[in-house]
Amino acid sequence: MIRGTTLAVVALCIAGVLPSAHAQAKKEPFTAERSWKIQRIGAPTLSRDGRTIIAPVTRFAMEEDKSYADLWIWNADGSGQRRLTTDAANEGAPTISPDGKYVAFTSQRGDDKAPQLYVMPLGGGEARRLTKLATGVQSPKWFADGKRLAFVSRVFADLPLADQGKRLDERKDRKMTAMVWDGGPISAWDQYLDERQFHVFSVAFDAAVDSAELPAVRALTQPTGLQLPRGAVQDTDGHFAISPDGRELAFVADSDPAINRSNNDVFTVAIAADGSGGKDARNLTGANKASDSGPQYSPDGRYLSFVQQRIRGFYADKGRLMLQDRREGTARELFADWDRSAGGLVWSRDSRRLYGAIDDAGTVRVYDLPLDGTPRKVTASASFSALAVSDSGAMVGLRESFVEPPTLVRIDPGSGAATKLSTINDALLAATELGTYESVTYTGANGKDIQMWVNYPPGFDRSRKYPFFMLIHGGPHNAITDGMAFRWNAQVFGSWGYVTAWPNFHGSSGFGQAFADSINPEWAEQPYQDVIKAADWFAAQPWIDRERMVAGGGSYGGYLTTLILGREHPFKALVAHAAVYNLYGQYAADFSSEAPRFGGFWEGDNRAVLERNSPHLGAAAFKTPTLVVHGQSDLRVPVNHGLELYHTLLNKGVPSRYVYYPNENHWVLKPQNSVFWYQQVGKWFEEHNPSK
């Protein structure tokens, strides 16, 4: 049995690209090359009066294999948009000053050796550089009075800021290249971590000062002896916050001294009048041995919210919304019975509620989270992220769907109605053939309902038969939500004529705590059954060619693909990208410096668990043609997994091909490499799943 909710026409209307029949005939297919013509809007910043929005926009130059990011500005009433910066350097992380007159951002301009902090007047004028740090600047935030900014830099804690560059240059130029560790983590995603630490600093800003001399930078977290999480190489924004009166910093740091465990807690420390931090940090969450994160002060200064998990070693544990009453010195959990994780949070200006972009059953919905009340869904269809709220209560964010790239919108916090503000991709989308999609629910393992997104190719006709591509998501503890992925893009596969499906199998997020944790530590069986049951349903459809079914995935999706490779399945060809192939080998991954939640493979019955769940032990049954893809810089799933899988297939005489990227990590992120990836996948299917 399968139940569906068709979103096709709704989605096309959201994107603003519902065309006439005449225009439809002139449209171009949604190829991989065309997907890289889409300009990508980043997180917006909103002025406190709610009138002005600024966001970074990234465009790609395929021939140069490069990206360029500028800041764009919009009027919140929808009356206009324009490019704000035109410098050759990339700009990012914009934040509008409390008085609405300036925007601070990061950029690496001129002779900058790393991104620096710049401030530019919105009324006209040149950008002014506030820092010149060899270690660079990220995550800028204004103090509420507009007289200082806080930011993060990754520094050598034993050196003054002025001497950081000398050590970096010495290491760059020396012939001896060894690195040494005696604790973890030693790496994160695609880079090895030296002894540098993420720390929060502050710098003064005075609009009246016009001087070539840069203001002094003050250390906020270094005096405490604590550092932001070492593995935060992708984002530090959510790891610190400044109180509205500018007198206190809340930040996240590891409180566990063990070399093979971490316990991220929320700390607070006093900020002096000159912008420097005190030595005595207070741990607000020391009683909780699992992760605490995302501190945010309420605008009135009374509360500090944060997100708390309770299961140590489970990154997808329910994120509980916690509220610290700074006046009373007490903390309480909001919505203890709500079976969703708090995330994407922002305070309302009246300090009576938070809004969140919540992973919710295959969609990222805006939720109203009142301090006294119950969670309320604000939006229904499409997915939303990067929320920002003004003093007047105006809300903006990014909206996206399978057929709409991230688009700047104004959101009504009451009704959830969204008004489109950005039009930078409209012409391209209007000239592009887009498919349709719907959400369906089918019966999976143990008789449980499984939500799945189905994407249909342009001009889908139920009287015809189509090839089918089962897309298997990674994680495993995340979900495929209604949004435009720029890797594994269903619209690109649809341009090849494929129907595609993304099942949110057991273990996926957004469907409750029990569902997410149901596959631990037994990763294999329930997701395998969910995928096979979905394939069985598609094979029974009159519009699917059951002899032309293929499957593939990356990371955990690659794991499940290689597990399927050794079991019964209906697929004619497989794609295993960044696949976890050997669970013993995965102990070399970047997150493996943490003591495992269920213990090591040498403990108790864990060896039997690994042997039931490791794909490499199913090699005797390998017979399906498999395309193997891996990047050298992948430290999340080290490259040995791809090599082991490929060599096993070679030794067994199974048709296989190995696509290796010496300059990619866990993902394929460079434009030309991405296009080549799609070309290789398409070629593999042409060879092993040809049309009749």
XYZ file of C-alpha atoms in Angstrom:
692
model
C 0.000 0.000 0.000
C 1.220 3.492 -0.799
C -0.330 6.845 -0.112
C 0.697 10.035 -1.869
C 0.362 13.792 -1.711
C 1.035 15.442 -5.040
C 3.115 18.610 -4.768
C 3.951 19.028 -8.441
C 1.838 22.031 -9.397
C 2.297 23.648 -5.977
C 6.057 23.365 -6.312
C 6.126 24.848 -9.792
C 3.973 27.757 -8.662
C 6.283 28.373 -5.695
C 9.226 28.573 -8.059
C 7.311 31.007 -10.232
C 7.972 28.965 -13.343
C 4.599 27.564 -14.378
C 4.869 28.201 -18.130
C 2.600 28.270 -21.141
C 2.571 25.266 -23.473
C 4.360 27.296 -26.144
C 7.141 28.299 -23.746
C 7.469 24.696 -22.552
C 8.673 23.556 -25.994
C 11.611 25.975 -25.868
C 12.917 24.983 -22.488
C 16.366 23.542 -21.874
C 16.875 20.318 -19.911
C 18.096 20.544 -16.317
C 21.578 19.225 -17.025
C 24.468 19.113 -14.563
C 26.047 22.042 -16.415
C 22.838 24.025 -16.093
C 22.595 23.342 -12.368
C 25.913 25.174 -11.930
C 24.384 28.285 -13.537
C 22.058 28.660 -10.574
C 23.226 31.436 -8.265
C 23.192 30.298 -4.652
C 21.884 32.620 -1.947
C 23.386 32.304 1.528
C 22.007 33.127 4.967
C 20.447 36.633 5.093
C 20.915 39.343 7.694
C 17.945 41.609 8.449
C 18.101 45.168 9.781
C 16.409 45.714 13.132
C 13.796 47.990 11.537
C 12.928 45.153 9.140
C 13.472 47.184 5.979
C 16.824 45.966 4.654
C 18.112 42.477 3.886
C 21.640 41.536 2.845
C 22.823 38.076 1.826
C 25.823 36.613 0.002
C 25.195 35.314 -3.504
C 27.596 32.865 -5.087
C 27.921 32.385 -8.821
C 30.127 29.864 -10.608
C 32.456 30.256 -13.584
C 32.633 26.802 -15.164
C 35.592 27.545 -17.446
C 37.625 28.877 -14.524
C 36.340 26.151 -12.165
C 35.855 28.887 -9.565
C 33.144 30.546 -7.517
C 32.567 34.252 -6.877
C 30.554 35.573 -3.938
C 29.183 39.105 -3.612
C 26.812 40.715 -1.156
C 23.370 41.618 -2.463
C 20.836 43.928 -0.847
C 17.035 43.726 -0.910
C 14.237 45.939 0.306
C 12.043 43.832 2.563
C 8.910 45.282 0.952
C 9.962 43.647 -2.316
C 10.594 46.904 -4.118
C 14.134 46.195 -5.264
C 17.309 44.143 -5.250
C 20.850 44.975 -6.329
C 24.428 43.868 -5.950
C 26.041 45.675 -3.030
C 29.717 44.681 -3.442
C 31.713 44.380 -6.636
C 35.233 43.701 -5.382
C 37.067 40.854 -7.105
C 37.426 39.081 -3.752
C 34.657 36.935 -2.298
C 32.526 38.332 0.509
C 30.592 36.390 3.127
C 29.013 36.292 6.595
C 27.260 39.690 6.384
C 25.690 41.180 9.510
C 23.900 44.548 9.650
C 24.756 46.907 12.515
C 22.093 47.545 15.172
C 21.504 51.080 13.863
C 21.080 49.780 10.303
C 23.792 52.042 8.874
C 26.587 49.525 8.278
C 27.203 45.973 7.216
C 30.120 43.953 8.544
C 31.406 41.020 6.499
C 34.450 38.869 5.842
C 36.600 39.111 2.736
C 40.138 38.446 1.584
C 40.958 41.585 -0.370
C 44.165 42.999 -1.786
C 47.172 41.708 0.148
C 45.102 39.918 2.817
C 46.609 36.494 3.524
C 43.364 35.290 5.094
C 39.766 36.572 5.287
C 39.525 39.751 7.382
C 36.707 41.735 8.973
C 35.394 44.667 6.943
C 32.667 47.225 7.645
C 30.910 49.204 4.904
C 28.363 52.034 5.197
C 25.042 51.217 3.557
C 24.468 54.839 2.636
C 27.460 54.809 0.288
C 31.209 54.677 0.716
C 34.117 52.265 0.745
C 34.580 49.261 2.993
C 36.940 49.718 5.923
C 39.118 46.875 7.159
C 39.075 46.358 10.942
C 41.502 43.443 11.286
C 44.718 42.114 9.828
C 45.124 38.699 11.403
C 47.273 36.020 9.803
C 44.846 33.417 11.113
C 41.823 35.102 9.545
C 38.333 35.994 10.734
C 34.992 34.188 10.643
C 31.503 34.397 12.198
C 31.312 38.167 12.916
C 28.580 39.409 15.273
C 27.744 42.930 16.435
C 27.505 43.917 20.067
C 24.035 45.370 20.688
C 25.357 48.921 21.066
C 27.095 48.778 17.678
C 30.437 49.834 19.163
C 32.193 46.471 18.935
C 32.112 43.266 16.925
C 32.933 39.751 18.050
C 34.407 37.148 15.724
C 36.238 33.816 15.709
C 39.813 33.091 14.673
C 41.758 29.822 14.875
C 44.983 30.736 16.646
C 48.075 29.300 18.314
C 47.144 29.812 21.955
C 50.776 30.172 23.064
C 51.524 33.112 20.751
C 50.470 36.772 20.653
C 48.285 37.619 17.674
C 51.122 39.584 16.096
C 53.340 36.473 15.948
C 50.816 34.070 14.426
C 51.840 34.793 10.851
C 55.509 34.083 11.517
C 54.757 30.557 12.715
C 52.414 29.892 9.805
C 55.081 31.047 7.348
C 57.751 28.933 9.042
C 55.596 25.832 8.764
C 54.718 26.565 5.176
C 58.379 26.933 4.169
C 60.018 24.163 6.212
C 61.022 20.849 4.651
C 60.047 18.682 7.625
C 56.280 18.186 7.418
C 55.456 15.746 10.238
C 52.541 16.426 12.586
C 52.271 14.931 16.085
C 49.250 14.281 18.334
C 48.731 12.705 21.721
C 44.960 13.157 21.830
C 42.016 13.619 19.526
C 40.467 14.629 17.310
C 43.313 14.748 14.803
C 41.157 15.568 11.777
C 37.793 16.922 10.682
C 36.103 16.245 7.340
C 38.966 17.088 4.961
C 41.753 18.568 7.059
C 44.159 17.527 9.753
C 44.017 19.638 12.891
C 47.178 21.163 14.296
C 47.373 22.688 17.783
C 45.527 25.870 16.798
C 42.334 26.608 18.712
C 39.082 28.343 17.794
C 38.719 31.426 20.016
C 36.353 34.388 20.198
C 37.767 37.917 19.961
C 36.345 41.420 19.884
C 37.331 44.586 18.054
C 36.071 48.141 18.435
C 34.198 49.995 15.711
C 33.820 53.757 15.770
C 32.129 55.289 12.749
C 33.701 58.657 13.563
C 37.251 57.323 13.374
C 38.864 57.464 9.942
C 42.340 56.119 10.507
C 44.703 53.713 8.793
C 45.609 52.362 12.219
C 43.620 49.256 13.035
C 41.815 49.006 16.384
C 43.124 46.604 19.018
C 41.779 43.056 19.033
C 40.777 41.698 22.463
C 40.654 38.033 23.488
C 37.347 36.851 24.939
C 37.696 33.074 25.405
C 41.471 32.600 25.604
C 41.783 33.845 29.195
C 39.403 31.076 30.329
C 41.703 28.288 29.148
C 38.797 26.860 27.149
C 38.367 26.717 23.377
C 35.464 26.289 20.982
C 35.016 22.685 19.727
C 38.138 21.574 17.830
C 36.169 19.920 15.055
C 34.135 23.038 14.171
C 35.899 23.522 10.836
C 32.674 23.952 8.883
C 30.883 26.476 11.082
C 31.465 28.379 14.326
C 28.431 30.697 14.188
C 26.346 28.710 16.639
C 29.103 28.299 19.225
C 28.948 31.742 20.854
C 26.604 34.616 21.642
C 26.866 38.081 23.240
C 24.418 39.297 25.863
C 22.332 42.351 24.915
C 24.144 44.523 27.470
C 27.522 43.452 26.081
C 28.748 42.299 29.485
C 28.678 38.525 28.994
C 29.720 35.963 26.422
C 28.128 32.523 26.164
C 30.180 29.933 24.330
C 30.492 26.200 23.766
C 33.583 24.293 24.893
C 34.590 20.746 25.734
C 34.647 20.206 29.503
C 35.888 16.593 29.450
C 39.668 16.306 29.913
C 39.768 12.755 28.497
C 41.714 12.357 25.258
C 39.112 10.019 23.723
C 35.852 11.675 24.816
C 34.219 15.056 24.570
C 31.406 16.777 26.429
C 30.487 20.099 24.885
C 28.980 22.396 27.507
C 27.656 25.947 27.508
C 29.854 28.362 29.466
C 29.507 32.047 30.246
C 32.251 34.579 30.987
C 32.215 38.282 31.814
C 33.227 40.869 29.200
C 35.081 43.958 30.399
C 34.397 47.488 29.157
C 37.382 47.301 26.778
C 35.984 44.177 25.110
C 38.299 41.635 26.731
C 37.118 38.491 28.464
C 37.542 37.400 32.046
C 39.326 34.299 33.321
C 36.513 32.708 35.297
C 34.088 30.875 33.033
C 30.923 29.384 34.503
C 29.700 26.002 33.234
C 25.908 26.106 32.949
C 25.464 22.516 31.793
C 28.081 20.531 33.681
C 25.505 18.070 35.019
C 24.691 16.872 31.491
C 27.286 14.474 30.090
C 26.051 14.711 26.504
C 26.296 17.646 24.083
C 24.987 21.146 24.793
C 25.116 23.712 21.995
C 23.667 26.779 20.290
C 23.503 29.420 23.069
C 21.349 32.473 22.263
C 20.375 35.392 24.497
C 16.821 36.688 24.435
C 16.665 40.319 23.274
C 15.568 41.500 26.725
C 18.561 39.719 28.276
C 16.567 37.656 30.743
C 17.015 34.254 29.110
C 19.739 32.187 27.522
C 18.429 29.409 25.318
C 20.474 26.422 24.211
C 19.990 22.931 22.775
C 20.705 19.886 24.891
C 21.148 16.223 24.006
C 21.018 13.462 26.602
C 22.567 10.412 24.921
C 26.344 10.606 24.857
C 27.910 9.591 21.575
C 24.684 9.844 19.504
C 24.905 12.860 17.234
C 21.251 12.555 16.175
C 19.839 12.380 19.699
C 16.821 14.635 20.162
C 17.900 18.247 20.570
C 15.919 19.593 23.532
C 15.200 23.308 23.751
C 16.470 24.539 27.124
C 15.866 27.901 28.766
C 18.209 29.388 31.370
C 16.549 32.105 33.431
C 19.461 34.469 34.083
C 17.516 36.337 36.759
C 16.540 33.249 38.745
C 19.586 31.121 37.884
C 17.411 28.152 36.897
C 17.076 26.114 33.707
C 14.086 24.253 32.298
C 13.284 22.209 29.240
C 10.612 23.500 26.900
C 8.290 21.017 25.182
C 9.639 17.821 26.776
C 6.967 15.757 25.004
C 7.633 17.253 21.564
C 9.256 14.528 19.450
C 11.313 16.806 17.235
C 14.791 18.309 17.539
C 15.190 22.030 18.075
C 17.279 23.746 15.403
C 17.586 26.820 13.204
C 16.470 28.914 16.165
C 16.000 32.670 16.402
C 14.387 34.766 19.149
C 11.390 37.002 18.583
C 12.162 40.596 19.481
C 9.637 40.592 22.354
C 11.527 37.677 23.980
C 8.301 35.702 24.377
C 9.040 32.971 21.831
C 11.597 31.473 19.522
C 11.129 30.468 15.927
C 12.839 27.414 14.516
C 13.528 25.802 11.153
C 12.633 22.262 12.209
C 13.432 18.979 10.445
C 9.900 17.588 10.359
C 8.849 14.464 8.442
C 10.660 15.179 5.182
C 10.259 18.960 5.265
C 12.017 21.759 7.142
C 9.139 23.759 8.579
C 9.068 27.039 10.451
C 7.740 26.480 13.968
C 6.527 29.006 16.532
C 7.958 27.973 19.926
C 6.362 30.087 22.677
C 7.950 30.108 26.128
C 4.527 29.387 27.585
C 2.566 27.178 25.213
C 3.070 24.410 22.689
C 4.964 24.233 19.381
C 2.952 25.384 16.380
C 3.685 24.684 12.709
C 3.879 27.950 10.810
C 4.654 26.695 7.297
C 3.342 23.651 5.436
C 4.954 22.987 2.052
C 8.503 23.697 0.866
C 11.474 23.905 3.235
C 12.762 26.969 5.075
C 16.096 27.874 6.650
C 18.296 30.781 7.788
C 15.538 32.656 9.620
C 15.999 36.263 10.731
C 13.556 38.444 12.700
C 13.376 42.232 13.071
C 12.242 44.434 15.974
C 8.911 44.889 14.220
C 8.372 41.132 14.026
C 9.128 40.851 10.319
C 10.683 37.526 9.391
C 12.784 36.548 6.390
C 14.507 33.329 5.404
C 15.358 31.032 2.544
C 12.730 28.825 0.916
C 13.487 25.882 -1.336
C 11.965 22.754 -2.838
C 13.028 20.042 -5.266
C 12.316 22.485 -8.109
C 13.222 25.780 -6.426
C 16.771 26.645 -5.336
C 17.180 28.599 -2.086
C 15.142 31.775 -2.566
C 14.896 34.787 -0.289
C 11.369 35.216 1.075
C 9.476 37.258 3.643
C 7.479 35.005 5.972
C 4.311 35.865 7.850
C 4.919 34.367 11.334
C 1.193 34.002 11.859
C -0.085 32.401 8.666
C 3.160 31.044 7.258
C 2.539 32.789 3.931
C 5.816 33.487 2.117
C 6.437 36.400 -0.239
C 9.216 35.913 -2.768
C 11.879 38.658 -2.729
C 14.830 37.393 -4.790
C 14.516 36.953 -8.544
C 18.137 36.339 -9.539
C 17.434 32.810 -10.820
C 14.023 33.437 -12.339
C 15.093 33.794 -15.967
C 17.189 30.640 -15.845
C 14.434 28.595 -14.201
C 11.786 29.911 -16.588
C 13.860 28.570 -19.495
C 14.500 25.195 -17.834
C 12.484 21.990 -18.030
C 11.540 20.933 -14.531
C 9.932 17.721 -13.433
C 7.245 17.192 -10.823
C 7.371 15.449 -7.455
C 5.279 14.162 -4.600
C 5.576 12.768 -1.096
C 4.362 9.199 -0.656
C 4.089 6.868 2.306
C 4.592 3.113 2.026
C 4.923 0.182 4.410
C 8.540 -0.640 5.264
C 10.353 -2.845 7.752
C 8.304 -4.125 10.695
C 5.144 -2.751 9.113
C 6.184 0.862 9.784
C 5.166 3.776 7.575
C 8.066 5.179 5.548
C 7.915 8.628 3.949
C 9.524 8.924 0.522
C 9.992 11.670 -2.054
C 9.329 10.656 -5.668
C 10.575 12.880 -8.502
C 9.167 12.448 -11.998
C 10.919 13.521 -15.219
C 9.551 16.423 -17.282
C 6.482 15.430 -19.279
C 5.889 12.336 -17.162
C 3.256 10.122 -18.793
C 1.802 7.214 -16.816
C 1.047 5.344 -20.036
C 4.802 4.982 -20.717
C 7.496 2.979 -18.926
C 10.441 4.742 -17.281
C 13.764 3.607 -15.836
C 14.043 3.983 -12.080
C 16.896 5.301 -9.881
C 16.705 4.542 -6.150
C 18.575 7.316 -4.334
C 19.871 6.279 -0.901
C 20.628 9.149 1.464
C 23.642 9.469 3.736
C 23.879 10.087 7.438
C 22.193 7.796 8.320
C 20.614 10.121 10.889
C 19.428 12.871 8.608
C 16.588 13.009 6.129
C 15.944 14.050 2.575
C 13.761 17.114 2.883
C 11.897 19.083 0.232
C 14.864 21.044 -1.109
C 17.182 21.388 -4.074
C 20.342 19.354 -3.608
C 23.225 20.355 -5.846
C 24.754 16.913 -5.477
C 22.653 13.884 -6.475
C 20.147 16.264 -8.020
C 16.906 14.497 -8.898
C 16.169 17.072 -11.608
C 19.413 16.165 -13.406
C 18.525 12.476 -13.264
C 15.037 13.393 -14.439
C 16.563 15.064 -17.500
C 17.950 11.589 -18.356
C 14.378 10.232 -18.260
C 14.604 8.557 -14.840
C 11.984 8.429 -12.129
C 13.850 8.790 -8.829
C 12.937 8.147 -5.209
C 14.455 9.238 -1.894
C 13.085 6.997 0.899
C 13.495 8.313 4.445
C 14.201 4.852 5.816
C 14.527 3.783 9.457
C 17.187 5.913 11.153
C 16.254 9.102 9.308
C 15.788 12.305 11.292
C 12.581 14.307 11.583
C 10.327 11.347 12.383
C 10.871 11.117 16.121
C 13.517 9.892 18.519
C 12.565 6.205 18.425
C 12.648 6.091 14.620
C 16.061 7.793 14.428
C 17.614 5.515 17.062
C 15.973 2.326 15.803
C 18.992 1.228 13.741
C 21.657 1.558 16.429
C 23.910 -0.349 16.584
C 22.367 -2.589 13.877
C 22.815 -0.299 10.886
C 21.833 -2.736 8.157
C 18.622 -4.702 8.380
C 15.757 -2.224 8.665
C 17.093 0.319 6.128
C 17.851 -2.556 3.729
C 14.275 -3.829 4.030
C 12.889 -0.308 3.611
C 14.809 0.195 0.361
C 13.867 -3.228 -1.043
C 10.195 -2.774 -0.157
C 10.218 0.607 -1.900
C 11.823 -1.002 -4.969
C 9.183 -3.758 -4.936
C 6.431 -1.165 -4.986
C 7.980 0.681 -7.913
C 8.519 -2.578 -9.798
C 4.766 -3.195 -9.575
C 3.872 0.155 -11.131
C 2.813 0.017 -14.791
C 4.892 3.126 -15.572
C 8.182 1.667 -14.289
C 10.371 -0.624 -16.387
C 11.237 -3.200 -13.736
C 14.129 -4.424 -15.907
C 15.778 -0.997 -15.748
C 16.129 -0.267 -12.040
C 19.378 1.110 -10.559
C 20.446 2.435 -7.153
C 23.188 4.413 -5.484
C 24.176 6.643 -2.606
C 27.023 8.383 -0.807
C 28.527 8.035 2.681
C 26.015 5.949 4.664
C 24.087 5.809 1.374
C 27.207 4.252 -0.139
C 27.326 1.883 2.839
C 23.760 0.742 2.227
C 24.457 0.442 -1.508
C 27.418 -1.887 -0.902
C 25.386 -3.838 1.650
C 22.684 -4.277 -1.040
C 25.458 -5.383 -3.419
C 25.977 -8.489 -1.273
C 22.270 -9.269 -0.792
C 19.221 -9.975 -2.922
C 18.054 -6.905 -4.828
C 16.445 -5.947 -8.173
C 18.997 -3.372 -9.369
C 20.896 -3.713 -12.658
C 23.699 -1.310 -11.681
C 24.901 0.487 -8.558
C 26.814 3.670 -7.683
C 28.795 3.679 -4.416
C 30.145 7.140 -3.573
C 32.301 7.685 -0.471
C 30.957 4.344 0.702
C 31.526 2.968 4.187
C 32.516 -0.489 2.951
C 34.453 -2.036 5.844
C 33.206 -1.179 9.334
C 36.539 -2.197 10.825
C 38.272 0.255 8.473
C 35.867 3.002 9.517
C 37.679 3.138 12.849
C 40.198 5.295 10.944
C 37.577 7.968 10.203
C 37.839 11.497 11.569
C 35.177 11.007 14.243
C 36.685 7.788 15.553
C 38.875 9.498 18.144
C 35.693 9.524 20.267
C 35.001 6.430 22.387
C 32.120 4.659 20.547
C 28.667 4.821 22.089
C 28.363 1.023 22.122
C 32.035 0.326 22.751
C 34.804 -0.857 20.449
C 34.652 -3.913 18.203
C 36.751 -5.771 20.777
C 34.130 -5.391 23.503
C 31.292 -7.786 24.347
C 29.288 -8.950 21.354
C 30.361 -6.047 19.137
C 32.379 -8.223 16.795
C 29.221 -10.158 15.948
C 27.365 -6.870 15.414
C 30.015 -5.644 12.982
C 30.059 -8.923 11.110
C 26.278 -8.764 10.642
C 26.484 -5.193 9.402
C 29.765 -4.736 7.500
C 29.233 -4.812 3.704
C 32.701 -6.212 2.961
C 31.710 -9.545 4.503
C 29.045 -9.984 1.821
C 31.624 -9.977 -0.963
C 30.998 -13.618 -1.902
C 27.633 -12.562 -3.365
C 28.882 -9.502 -5.293
C 27.766 -9.678 -8.911
C 26.129 -6.343 -9.787
C 28.075 -3.836 -11.928
C 29.206 -1.101 -9.514
C 30.661 2.360 -10.093
C 32.948 3.292 -7.172
C 33.713 6.979 -6.465
C 35.999 8.432 -3.793
C 38.001 11.566 -2.990
C 41.522 11.553 -1.580
C 40.768 14.268 0.975
C 37.805 12.435 2.447
C 38.577 11.907 6.128
C 34.951 11.229 7.057
C 35.053 7.990 5.063
C 38.753 7.461 4.257
C 39.729 6.620 0.702
C 40.780 3.070 1.596
C 37.066 2.120 1.566
C 36.778 2.949 -2.128
C 40.004 1.148 -2.950
C 39.026 -1.976 -1.004
C 35.621 -2.120 -2.681
C 37.013 -1.587 -6.165
C 39.789 -4.153 -5.755
C 37.321 -6.690 -4.369
C 35.087 -6.213 -7.404
C 38.107 -6.551 -9.706
C 39.218 -9.762 -8.036
C 35.739 -11.233 -8.319
C 35.424 -10.281 -11.980
C 32.409 -8.026 -11.368
C 32.102 -5.166 -13.878
C 33.343 -2.094 -12.045
C 34.929 1.306 -12.538
C 36.791 3.512 -10.061
C 36.430 7.300 -10.301
C 39.050 8.904 -8.061
C 39.342 12.610 -7.248
C 42.725 13.685 -5.853
C 41.347 17.136 -4.937
C 37.874 16.377 -3.509
C 36.734 15.425 -0.032
C 33.572 13.693 1.199
C 31.677 15.460 -1.566
C 32.407 16.561 -5.126
C 32.326 20.350 -4.798
C 34.251 21.767 -7.757
C 32.129 22.626 -10.812
C 34.073 20.700 -13.447
C 34.530 17.690 -11.153
C 30.799 17.703 -10.445
C 29.872 17.733 -14.128
C 32.316 14.873 -14.721
C 30.691 12.946 -11.843
C 27.273 13.196 -13.482
C 28.765 12.229 -16.831
C 30.353 9.113 -15.340
C 27.166 8.068 -13.551
C 25.151 8.587 -16.728
C 27.674 6.641 -18.790
C 27.638 3.793 -16.259
C 23.877 3.509 -16.525
C 24.006 3.639 -20.325
C 26.440 0.710 -20.291
C 24.726 -1.431 -17.666
C 21.108 -0.276 -17.716
C 20.585 0.534 -21.401
C 17.286 1.436 -22.983
C 15.693 -1.331 -25.020
